[in-house]
Each structure stands twice: as structure tokens, then as C-alpha cells.
């Protein structure tokens, strides 16, 4: 019998890196170019089978927008989060540099034990790519994070990125002897 898990996760990263596009691709399997700017914070739910851990996971994916500066929004955004995707845009180096800030914010709000996956998004834009696979991997490995390269546009590796995070969260929750339901 498969184990059942429920996890809340957060999408982190600079504006326009593709957090909403990834979430939409993952939860609804489509891509909207004119997706309206996320207002406040919102979540989508998706159930996922993780064969590698013989588990079914219900993910509550929280996506945050510009109002990050409002403390109250930030608190409810992070409350109960068990993991996060740290997203950057491979065509904009600044978004890669800023991963450090997002990591710190996650640590401050959730704690250093939160599993994070670094997601290098927009790999379909090969010609404008400025951050290499090597750089992304080196950063992720140095931090002890998993790494995934995705394209919300083509759908490449999107589910895999979330799945990697699921595996890390399952392993963490097992370590914490927190058996089944989380939220
Ligand atoms: P955010 O939620 O992180 O702020 P969005 O980012 O999901 O709103 O995406 C920002 C812009 O990048 C959008 O373009 C979106 O279509 C585009 N985008 C997101 N993911 C990808 C991807 O994997 N490949 C490509 N080529 N574009 C992507 P617009 O023009 O609508 O602002
Ligand atoms: Mg958004």
C-alpha cells in the first residue's frame, strides 16, 4: 500500500522567472502567456504519484506576487510550508544571483531544515541563455539542494522538479518521524 502525504510548498524567486507559469503547467498542464499577475498569494492543489517512494502526495502549491513586502501576506504564505522551489530565469543572471536572498527569506520564515529545489527555468530560450547548467548545478550542490532545469513553456521537466521536492520532503518527514499527514 502507498503512503499518503500532504505538503504545502512555496514558489520562490524574482518576478517574471516563471513561478506562476510553472505552477499552472504543473497543476493544470497548460501554459498561458497572458496569465494575470498573481495578486497577494494564492494556491493550487495537485495530486502526484511518487513511485520512487511508493507514495501519493497531495501538494498545495503557494505562489506569491508583488505584495511580498506586506508582512501579513508573507506570514500566511510561509506558514506550514514544508518545502520550496527556488526558481530563476536562465536568461537573466540577476535572478540567479538573487537566489541567495530567497534562500535566506525561506530560512528565516520556515527554518533551515526546509528542503529546497533550485529550478533553472526557461531552458527553451537557448539562444538567450546566460547562466549555464554547470553554474546552476555547482550552486545547488554547494548548498546541498537538488537541481532541475525546466521550461514551463514546453513542459520539459516541470513535473520532475516538483517530484524531486516531494522526495526530499518525504525523506525529511521520515527523518523527523512525522509519520503521515502534515497539514
Ligand atoms: P512569475 O510568476 O515568476 O512572476 P510568470 O513569472 O509565470 O508570470 O512568467 C513571466 C514571463 O515569463 C511570462 O511572459 C511567461 O509567459 C514567461 N515564461 C515563464 N516560463 C517560461 C518558460 O519556461 N519559457 C519561456 N520562454 N517563457 C516563460 P509574459 O510575456 O507573459 O510576461
Ligand atoms: Mg506570478
Tab-separated table of C-alpha atoms and ligand atoms in Angstrom:
chain	number	residue	atom	x	y	z
A	1	UNK	CA	0.000	0.000	0.000
A	2	UNK	CA	1.201	3.512	-0.820
A	3	UNK	CA	1.769	6.086	1.873
A	4	UNK	CA	-0.275	9.290	1.701
A	5	UNK	CA	1.276	12.680	2.227
A	6	UNK	CA	0.018	16.232	2.108
A	7	UNK	CA	2.512	19.047	1.821
A	8	UNK	CA	2.278	22.769	1.435
A	9	UNK	CA	5.080	24.144	-0.729
A	10	UNK	CA	6.068	27.665	-1.767
A	11	UNK	CA	7.246	29.067	-5.095
A	12	UNK	CA	10.164	31.452	-4.540
A	13	UNK	CA	12.162	33.664	-6.870
A	14	UNK	CA	12.264	37.071	-8.514
A	15	UNK	CA	9.428	38.499	-10.567
A	16	UNK	CA	8.887	37.051	-14.049
A	17	UNK	CA	11.124	33.990	-13.593
A	18	UNK	CA	8.110	31.761	-14.291
A	19	UNK	CA	6.731	30.805	-10.864
A	20	UNK	CA	3.137	31.175	-11.950
A	21	UNK	CA	3.764	29.580	-15.349
A	22	UNK	CA	5.383	26.541	-13.690
A	23	UNK	CA	2.550	26.217	-11.197
A	24	UNK	CA	-0.035	26.436	-13.973
A	25	UNK	CA	1.838	23.930	-16.118
A	26	UNK	CA	2.169	21.533	-13.216
A	27	UNK	CA	-1.344	21.771	-11.798
A	28	UNK	CA	-3.332	22.305	-14.999
A	29	UNK	CA	-0.910	21.199	-17.697
A	30	UNK	CA	-1.129	24.261	-19.858
A	31	UNK	CA	0.788	27.453	-20.477
A	32	UNK	CA	-0.785	30.878	-20.506
A	33	UNK	CA	1.259	33.713	-21.873
A	34	UNK	CA	-1.157	36.328	-20.638
A	35	UNK	CA	-1.512	34.893	-17.157
A	36	UNK	CA	-2.542	37.794	-14.986
A	37	UNK	CA	-0.121	38.965	-12.348
A	38	UNK	CA	-0.565	36.958	-9.204
A	39	UNK	CA	-2.341	39.025	-6.613
A	40	UNK	CA	-1.378	38.520	-2.989
A	41	UNK	CA	-0.782	34.824	-2.583
A	42	UNK	CA	-2.817	32.000	-3.922
A	43	UNK	CA	-2.549	28.247	-4.032
A	44	UNK	CA	-3.308	25.410	-6.376
A	45	UNK	CA	-3.624	21.739	-5.481
A	46	UNK	CA	-2.229	18.748	-7.322
A	47	UNK	CA	-2.000	15.071	-6.531
A	48	UNK	CA	1.124	13.268	-7.587
A	49	UNK	CA	2.261	9.671	-7.519
A	50	UNK	CA	5.850	9.276	-6.378
A	51	UNK	CA	6.751	5.712	-7.322
A	52	UNK	CA	10.300	6.114	-6.046
A	53	UNK	CA	8.919	6.415	-2.507
A	54	UNK	CA	5.810	4.296	-3.004
A	55	UNK	CA	3.754	7.307	-2.050
A	56	UNK	CA	0.919	9.543	-3.166
A	57	UNK	CA	1.385	13.203	-2.434
A	58	UNK	CA	-1.173	15.969	-2.415
A	59	UNK	CA	0.684	19.197	-2.983
A	60	UNK	CA	-0.675	22.598	-2.075
A	61	UNK	CA	1.406	24.948	-4.206
A	62	UNK	CA	1.564	28.549	-2.947
A	63	UNK	CA	2.536	31.247	-5.358
A	64	UNK	CA	3.353	34.764	-4.205
A	65	UNK	CA	3.204	38.035	-6.042
A	66	UNK	CA	4.406	41.588	-5.624
A	67	UNK	CA	2.875	42.201	-2.214
A	68	UNK	CA	5.675	40.305	-0.559
A	69	UNK	CA	6.509	43.463	1.354
A	70	UNK	CA	3.305	43.139	3.367
A	71	UNK	CA	4.277	41.179	6.418
A	72	UNK	CA	0.845	39.677	6.915
A	73	UNK	CA	0.777	38.171	3.415
A	74	UNK	CA	4.272	36.850	3.885
A	75	UNK	CA	3.353	35.163	7.165
A	76	UNK	CA	0.376	33.292	5.787
A	77	UNK	CA	2.395	32.439	2.688
A	78	UNK	CA	5.127	30.692	4.642
A	79	UNK	CA	3.029	29.254	7.473
A	80	UNK	CA	3.131	25.464	7.405
A	81	UNK	CA	5.326	25.265	4.295
A	82	UNK	CA	7.309	22.027	4.064
A	83	UNK	CA	9.410	22.770	1.023
A	84	UNK	CA	10.047	25.231	-1.751
A	85	UNK	CA	11.041	25.622	-5.374
A	86	UNK	CA	13.687	28.311	-5.752
A	87	UNK	CA	13.220	29.477	-9.327
A	88	UNK	CA	15.441	31.585	-11.565
A	89	UNK	CA	15.417	32.542	-15.227
A	90	UNK	CA	18.435	31.205	-17.152
A	91	UNK	CA	18.318	34.271	-19.415
A	92	UNK	CA	18.728	36.767	-16.547
A	93	UNK	CA	21.779	36.464	-14.335
A	94	UNK	CA	20.356	38.804	-11.707
A	95	UNK	CA	17.596	36.281	-10.914
A	96	UNK	CA	20.290	33.663	-10.305
A	97	UNK	CA	22.272	35.995	-8.031
A	98	UNK	CA	19.120	36.709	-6.044
A	99	UNK	CA	18.578	33.038	-5.131
A	100	UNK	CA	20.650	33.711	-2.043
A	101	UNK	CA	18.128	36.319	-0.839
A	102	UNK	CA	15.226	33.950	-1.396
A	103	UNK	CA	17.003	31.163	0.425
A	104	UNK	CA	17.584	33.446	3.413
A	105	UNK	CA	13.985	34.511	3.451
A	106	UNK	CA	12.837	30.876	3.436
A	107	UNK	CA	15.255	30.039	6.235
A	108	UNK	CA	14.040	32.967	8.318
A	109	UNK	CA	10.391	32.156	7.858
A	110	UNK	CA	10.412	28.372	7.892
A	111	UNK	CA	13.765	27.220	9.256
A	112	UNK	CA	16.977	25.838	7.820
A	113	UNK	CA	15.655	22.299	7.570
A	114	UNK	CA	13.257	23.238	4.735
A	115	UNK	CA	14.056	21.194	1.594
A	116	UNK	CA	14.570	23.426	-1.451
A	117	UNK	CA	14.987	22.583	-5.116
A	118	UNK	CA	16.792	25.021	-7.395
A	119	UNK	CA	14.853	25.356	-10.644
A	120	UNK	CA	16.592	26.805	-13.711
A	121	UNK	CA	13.595	27.832	-15.805
A	122	UNK	CA	13.132	28.935	-19.445
A	123	UNK	CA	15.696	26.481	-20.841
A	124	UNK	CA	13.744	26.616	-24.127
A	125	UNK	CA	15.346	30.044	-24.704
A	126	UNK	CA	18.714	28.513	-25.555
A	127	UNK	CA	19.989	31.453	-27.591
A	128	UNK	CA	19.497	33.958	-24.791
A	129	UNK	CA	20.718	31.686	-22.027
A	130	UNK	CA	23.393	33.298	-19.825
A	131	UNK	CA	23.512	31.051	-16.744
A	132	UNK	CA	24.997	27.662	-17.629
A	133	UNK	CA	23.963	24.247	-16.344
A	134	UNK	CA	27.349	23.971	-14.676
A	135	UNK	CA	26.864	27.189	-12.681
A	136	UNK	CA	23.377	26.234	-11.586
A	137	UNK	CA	24.433	22.747	-10.522
A	138	UNK	CA	27.506	23.988	-8.705
A	139	UNK	CA	25.435	26.459	-6.705
A	140	UNK	CA	22.794	23.851	-5.867
A	141	UNK	CA	25.348	21.238	-4.845
A	142	UNK	CA	27.266	23.752	-2.748
A	143	UNK	CA	24.075	24.475	-0.816
A	144	UNK	CA	23.028	20.845	-0.566
A	145	UNK	CA	19.961	21.470	-2.732
A	146	UNK	CA	18.579	19.435	-5.606
A	147	UNK	CA	18.713	20.942	-9.091
A	148	UNK	CA	16.307	20.803	-12.020
A	149	UNK	CA	16.190	22.540	-15.410
A	150	UNK	CA	12.719	23.265	-16.705
A	151	UNK	CA	10.618	25.005	-19.272
A	152	UNK	CA	7.101	25.963	-18.303
A	153	UNK	CA	6.602	26.797	-21.978
A	154	UNK	CA	7.325	23.303	-23.330
A	155	UNK	CA	6.533	21.474	-20.097
A	156	UNK	CA	10.001	19.939	-20.006
A	157	UNK	CA	10.988	18.673	-16.553
A	158	UNK	CA	8.237	20.571	-14.788
A	159	UNK	CA	6.651	17.598	-13.040
A	160	UNK	CA	10.134	16.225	-12.323
A	161	UNK	CA	11.096	19.383	-10.430
A	162	UNK	CA	8.066	19.093	-8.142
A	163	UNK	CA	8.666	15.370	-7.798
A	164	UNK	CA	12.232	15.911	-6.655
A	165	UNK	CA	10.962	18.218	-3.977
A	166	UNK	CA	8.354	15.622	-2.952
A	167	UNK	CA	11.062	13.012	-2.483
A	168	UNK	CA	13.148	15.367	-0.385
A	169	UNK	CA	10.131	16.296	1.758
A	170	UNK	CA	9.183	12.651	2.250
A	171	UNK	CA	12.743	11.871	3.333
A	172	UNK	CA	12.827	14.863	5.671
A	173	UNK	CA	9.490	13.995	7.229
A	174	UNK	CA	10.626	10.416	7.747
A	175	UNK	CA	13.753	11.682	9.438
A	176	UNK	CA	11.600	13.821	11.665
A	177	UNK	CA	9.475	10.748	12.410
A	178	UNK	CA	6.495	12.796	11.435
A	179	UNK	CA	4.575	9.910	10.010
A	180	UNK	CA	1.770	10.754	7.642
A	181	UNK	CA	-0.411	13.819	7.402
A	182	UNK	CA	1.271	17.167	7.517
A	183	UNK	CA	-1.313	19.874	7.064
B	1	LIG	P1	6.413	34.949	-12.124
B	1	LIG	O1	5.143	34.281	-11.672
B	1	LIG	O2	7.637	34.331	-11.554
B	1	LIG	O3	6.405	36.424	-11.934
B	1	LIG	P2	5.401	34.304	-14.747
B	1	LIG	O4	6.544	34.699	-13.708
B	1	LIG	O5	4.992	32.907	-14.580
B	1	LIG	O6	4.336	35.337	-14.706
B	1	LIG	O7	6.222	34.398	-16.110
B	1	LIG	C1	6.846	35.617	-16.508
B	1	LIG	C2	7.008	35.631	-18.018
B	1	LIG	O8	7.880	34.596	-18.439
B	1	LIG	C3	5.707	35.411	-18.784
B	1	LIG	O9	5.824	36.109	-20.013
B	1	LIG	C4	5.739	33.931	-19.074
B	1	LIG	O10	4.973	33.591	-20.195
B	1	LIG	C5	7.226	33.713	-19.340
B	1	LIG	N1	7.684	32.348	-19.061
B	1	LIG	C6	7.509	31.631	-17.943
B	1	LIG	N2	8.094	30.441	-18.024
B	1	LIG	C7	8.670	30.383	-19.244
B	1	LIG	C8	9.447	29.393	-19.929
B	1	LIG	O11	9.745	28.283	-19.433
B	1	LIG	N3	9.888	29.722	-21.173
B	1	LIG	C9	9.596	30.923	-21.762
B	1	LIG	N4	10.078	31.115	-22.984
B	1	LIG	N5	8.875	31.866	-21.144
B	1	LIG	C10	8.415	31.601	-19.912
B	1	LIG	P3	4.919	37.376	-20.364
B	1	LIG	O12	5.430	37.788	-21.699
B	1	LIG	O13	3.529	36.872	-20.369
B	1	LIG	O14	5.192	38.367	-19.290
B	2	LIG	MG1	3.475	35.135	-10.638
